[in-house]
Coordinates of C-alpha atoms in Angstrom, one line a residue:
F1 CA 26.1 113.7 115.1
Y2 CA 24.2 110.5 115.9
T3 CA 27.4 108.5 115.7
Y4 CA 29.6 110.5 118.0
Y5 CA 27.9 113.4 119.8
S6 CA 24.4 112.1 120.7
P7 CA 24.8 108.3 120.1
D8 CA 21.7 106.9 118.4
S9 CA 22.5 104.0 116.1
L10 CA 19.1 103.8 114.5
A11 CA 19.1 107.5 113.7
A12 CA 22.7 107.3 112.4
I13 CA 21.8 104.4 110.1
T14 CA 18.8 106.2 108.7
N15 CA 20.9 109.2 107.8
Y16 CA 23.9 107.3 106.4
E17 CA 21.5 105.3 104.1
A18 CA 19.7 108.5 103.1
A19 CA 23.1 110.1 102.2
I20 CA 24.1 107.1 100.1
A21 CA 20.7 107.2 98.4
K22 CA 21.1 110.9 97.5
G23 CA 24.7 110.5 96.3
P24 CA 25.4 106.9 95.5
H25 CA 28.3 107.8 93.3
L26 CA 30.2 109.7 96.0
A27 CA 32.6 108.1 98.4
E28 CA 32.2 110.0 101.6
A29 CA 29.0 108.5 102.9
Y30 CA 30.2 105.0 102.3
W31 CA 33.4 105.9 104.2
R32 CA 31.6 107.4 107.1
Y33 CA 29.1 104.6 107.2
G34 CA 31.9 102.1 107.2
N35 CA 33.6 103.9 110.1
F36 CA 30.3 103.7 112.0
H37 CA 30.2 100.0 111.6
L38 CA 33.6 99.7 113.1
S39 CA 33.3 102.3 115.9
R40 CA 29.8 101.5 117.0
R41 CA 29.3 97.9 116.1
W42 CA 32.9 96.4 115.8
D43 CA 31.8 94.9 112.5
A44 CA 35.0 94.9 110.6
A45 CA 33.6 93.0 107.6
S46 CA 30.7 95.4 107.0
A47 CA 33.1 98.4 107.5
L48 CA 35.5 97.1 104.9
K49 CA 32.8 96.3 102.4
L50 CA 31.3 99.8 102.6
I51 CA 34.7 101.6 102.4
F52 CA 35.8 99.5 99.4
T53 CA 32.5 100.2 97.8
G54 CA 33.1 103.9 98.2
L55 CA 36.6 103.5 96.6
K56 CA 35.0 101.7 93.6
K57 CA 32.3 104.4 93.2
Q58 CA 34.7 107.3 93.4
P59 CA 38.4 106.2 93.1
D60 CA 39.5 109.8 92.6
S61 CA 37.8 111.1 95.8
W62 CA 39.5 113.8 97.7
L63 CA 39.1 111.5 100.7
L64 CA 41.2 108.7 99.1
S65 CA 44.1 108.9 101.6
R66 CA 41.6 108.9 104.6
M67 CA 39.7 106.0 103.2
L68 CA 42.9 104.0 102.8
N69 CA 44.0 104.9 106.3
S70 CA 40.6 103.7 107.7
I71 CA 41.1 100.4 105.9
G72 CA 44.5 100.1 107.5
F73 CA 43.1 100.8 110.9
I74 CA 40.4 98.1 110.5
Y75 CA 43.2 95.6 109.7
L76 CA 45.1 96.9 112.7
E77 CA 42.1 96.2 114.9
L78 CA 42.1 92.6 113.5
A79 CA 45.8 92.3 114.4
A80 CA 46.5 91.8 110.7
Y81 CA 49.5 94.0 111.0
D82 CA 51.1 93.5 107.6
K83 CA 47.8 94.5 105.9
A84 CA 47.5 97.5 108.2
E85 CA 51.0 98.7 107.2
Y86 CA 50.3 98.1 103.5
Y87 CA 47.2 100.4 103.6
F88 CA 48.8 103.0 105.8
D89 CA 51.7 103.2 103.3
K90 CA 49.2 103.5 100.4
A91 CA 47.5 106.4 102.2
L92 CA 50.8 108.2 102.7
V93 CA 51.5 108.0 98.9
Y94 CA 48.6 110.4 98.5
S95 CA 49.1 112.6 101.6
P96 CA 52.8 112.2 102.6
D97 CA 52.8 115.1 105.0
D98 CA 49.5 114.4 106.8
Y99 CA 50.7 114.0 110.4
Q100 CA 47.5 112.1 111.4
L101 CA 48.3 109.5 108.8
I102 CA 51.9 109.2 109.9
N103 CA 50.6 108.8 113.5
S104 CA 48.6 105.8 112.4
K105 CA 52.0 104.1 111.7
V106 CA 53.2 105.2 115.1
Y107 CA 50.2 103.5 116.6
L108 CA 50.8 100.4 114.5
Y109 CA 54.5 100.1 115.5
S110 CA 53.5 100.6 119.2
M111 CA 51.3 97.5 118.8
T112 CA 54.0 95.4 117.0
L113 CA 56.7 96.6 119.5
D114 CA 58.9 97.9 116.7
R115 CA 60.3 100.7 118.8
D116 CA 62.8 102.0 116.3
K117 CA 60.1 102.5 113.6
Q118 CA 57.7 103.9 116.2
F119 CA 60.2 106.5 117.3
A120 CA 61.2 107.4 113.7
H121 CA 57.6 108.1 112.8
L122 CA 57.1 110.0 116.0
Q123 CA 59.9 112.3 115.0
K124 CA 58.1 113.0 111.7
V125 CA 54.9 113.7 113.6
M126 CA 56.7 116.2 115.9
E127 CA 58.0 118.0 112.8
L128 CA 54.5 118.5 111.6
S129 CA 52.4 118.7 114.8
P130 CA 54.8 119.6 117.7
N131 CA 52.1 120.7 120.2
N132 CA 49.7 117.8 120.5
T133 CA 49.8 114.4 118.8
G134 CA 53.6 114.1 118.9
L135 CA 53.9 115.0 122.6
M136 CA 51.3 112.4 123.6
G137 CA 53.0 109.8 121.4
L138 CA 56.4 110.5 122.9
G139 CA 55.0 110.2 126.4
M140 CA 53.6 106.8 125.6
Y141 CA 56.8 105.7 123.8
Y142 CA 59.0 106.5 126.7
L143 CA 56.5 104.9 129.1
M144 CA 56.8 101.6 127.2
V145 CA 60.6 101.7 127.0
E146 CA 60.6 102.5 130.8
D147 CA 62.3 105.9 130.6
Y148 CA 59.9 107.4 133.1
E149 CA 61.7 110.8 133.3
K150 CA 61.2 111.5 129.6
S151 CA 57.7 110.0 129.7
A152 CA 56.6 112.4 132.5
K153 CA 58.3 115.3 130.7
Y154 CA 56.4 114.8 127.5
F155 CA 53.1 114.1 129.2
D156 CA 53.5 117.3 131.2
E157 CA 54.2 119.2 128.0
Y158 CA 51.3 117.7 126.3
Y159 CA 48.8 118.5 129.0
T160 CA 50.2 121.9 129.5
K161 CA 49.8 122.8 125.8
A162 CA 46.5 120.9 125.3
S163 CA 44.8 121.8 128.6
E164 CA 42.6 124.5 127.2
T165 CA 41.1 122.3 124.5
A166 CA 41.5 118.8 125.9
S167 CA 38.3 116.8 126.0
A168 CA 37.4 114.0 128.4
G169 CA 38.6 111.6 125.7
V170 CA 42.1 113.1 126.1
M171 CA 42.1 113.7 129.9
H172 CA 41.3 110.1 130.7
L173 CA 44.8 109.2 129.4
N174 CA 46.2 110.8 132.5
H175 CA 46.4 107.3 133.9
N176 CA 49.5 106.7 131.8
Y177 CA 51.0 109.9 133.1
A178 CA 50.2 108.8 136.7
Y179 CA 52.0 105.5 136.2
A180 CA 55.2 107.3 135.0
L181 CA 55.0 109.7 138.0
R182 CA 54.5 106.9 140.5
K183 CA 57.5 105.1 139.0
L184 CA 59.5 108.3 139.7
G185 CA 58.3 108.3 143.3
R186 CA 56.1 111.4 142.7
T187 CA 53.2 109.7 144.4
K188 CA 51.1 112.8 145.3
E189 CA 51.2 114.1 141.7
A190 CA 50.4 110.6 140.5
S191 CA 47.4 110.4 142.7
E192 CA 46.1 113.7 141.4
K193 CA 46.5 112.5 137.8
I194 CA 44.8 109.2 138.4
E195 CA 41.8 111.0 139.8
I196 CA 41.7 113.3 136.8
A197 CA 41.6 110.3 134.6
L198 CA 38.9 108.6 136.6
N199 CA 36.7 111.7 136.6
A200 CA 37.2 112.2 132.9
L201 CA 36.1 108.6 132.2
H202 CA 32.8 109.2 134.1
T203 CA 31.9 111.8 131.5
A204 CA 32.7 109.7 128.5
T205 CA 30.0 107.9 126.5
W206 CA 31.7 104.8 125.1
D207 CA 34.9 102.8 124.9
T208 CA 35.6 103.2 128.6
D209 CA 35.9 99.7 130.1
Y210 CA 39.5 99.2 129.1
D211 CA 40.6 102.4 130.7
F212 CA 38.6 101.8 133.8
A213 CA 40.3 98.4 134.1
K214 CA 43.7 100.1 133.8
I215 CA 42.9 102.7 136.5
Y216 CA 41.5 100.0 139.0
A217 CA 44.6 97.9 138.3
Y218 CA 46.7 100.9 139.2
K219 CA 44.7 101.5 142.4
G220 CA 45.0 97.8 143.3
Q221 CA 41.2 97.4 143.2
L222 CA 41.4 94.1 141.4
D223 CA 37.7 93.0 141.6
S224 CA 36.8 96.2 139.8
M225 CA 39.7 95.8 137.4
Y226 CA 38.6 92.3 136.4
F227 CA 34.9 93.4 136.1
H228 CA 35.8 96.1 133.6
L229 CA 38.4 94.1 131.7
E230 CA 35.8 91.3 131.3
E231 CA 33.2 93.8 130.1
Y232 CA 35.7 95.2 127.5
I233 CA 36.6 91.7 126.2
S234 CA 33.0 90.5 126.1
G235 CA 32.1 93.5 123.9
D236 CA 34.1 95.3 121.3
I237 CA 37.8 94.8 121.5
R238 CA 38.5 98.2 120.0
W239 CA 41.7 100.0 119.0
G240 CA 43.8 97.0 118.2
L241 CA 44.4 96.3 121.9
S242 CA 44.0 92.5 121.9
D243 CA 47.8 92.1 121.9
H244 CA 48.6 95.3 123.9
I245 CA 46.7 93.9 126.9
E246 CA 49.7 91.5 127.5
Y247 CA 52.3 94.3 127.9
D248 CA 50.3 97.3 129.0
P249 CA 52.4 98.5 132.0
L250 CA 49.3 99.3 134.2
F251 CA 48.5 95.6 134.3
D252 CA 51.9 94.7 135.7
V253 CA 50.4 93.8 139.1
I254 CA 48.3 91.0 137.7
R255 CA 50.2 90.1 134.5
D256 CA 51.1 86.5 135.6
E257 CA 47.7 85.6 137.2
P258 CA 45.9 82.7 135.5
S259 CA 42.6 84.7 135.4
F260 CA 44.4 87.5 133.6
R261 CA 46.1 85.2 131.2
Q262 CA 42.7 83.6 130.4
L263 CA 41.2 86.9 129.5
V264 CA 44.1 87.8 127.3
A265 CA 43.7 84.5 125.5
L266 CA 40.0 85.1 125.1
A267 CA 40.6 88.6 123.6
K268 CA 43.1 87.2 121.1
N269 CA 40.7 84.4 120.1
K270 CA 37.8 86.8 119.5
V271 CA 40.1 89.0 117.3
R272 CA 41.3 85.9 115.4
L273 CA 37.8 84.9 114.5
K274 CA 37.0 88.4 113.2
R275 CA 40.2 88.3 111.2
E276 CA 39.4 84.9 109.7
E277 CA 35.9 86.2 108.7
V278 CA 37.5 89.0 106.7
Q279 CA 40.1 86.7 105.2
Q280 CA 37.3 84.4 104.0
L281 CA 35.6 87.4 102.3
E282 CA 39.0 88.2 100.6
L283 CA 39.2 84.6 99.3
L284 CA 35.7 84.9 97.9
G285 CA 36.4 88.2 96.2
V286 CA 33.8 90.1 98.3
I287 CA 36.6 92.3 99.7
P288 CA 39.6 93.1 97.5
D289 CA 42.8 91.4 98.6
S290 CA 44.8 94.6 97.9
F291 CA 44.5 98.2 96.7
D292 CA 46.3 97.1 93.5
E293 CA 42.9 95.9 92.2
F294 CA 41.9 99.5 91.9
N295 CA 44.9 100.5 89.7

């Protein structure tokens, strides 16, 4: 509750540590506390240490696949893509039909630009969850391969089917839908979607600067775009986006500007330093080098 719904880091920490004190042999509190360190502090090293501690305490936890998936996502945020794929694959050994875990690989391959693998895993997601996750993923896939007709089609299906339950965290992604519509010359609809995205972002509580930057780039308001992109890069470079910034289509208008290139380089460097911190902990044996150490 204090992590996601009424953000209060001190209260969250107090309760995570109380949970661990009451059940030190159980994995769940370590896992959730680790995710807190990633999502609220962008502290990948502490997140990994906590989740691996949970695995050691309870290696037969019912949460095993989720914990392995979380480890994979931490490595993805560090742009350590081989490690991310390794842990995503380990997670799927234990829950091969969990569409959310399969979707983690979709996200990974969208970051590494492996479009064939991205699409293949999207097809698996669609078989298991045809109404939501798969439709959004297909909208993004076709946006990135510049098939705007199909992109708009899948975004439309997604928002039609998800509209009754979609939260602000989903509705703000209308900026991608708007971009596809504008590419098709459907400018009035595109303007409506970009305003939906902007209004949704104003109700969100965190992780908003990257999306504000995309919207202001779309609108041609470059001073505001640079302000929010600088805010994003000066803080927590979440969701493995340090490489994605370079080819996000909504930044097309400023992609070759020196100021933009400098921000991209800064983001990559910050992630590199985080990755090297974790690699050093692996060399020291503080963090396991692989899941094989648990077998």
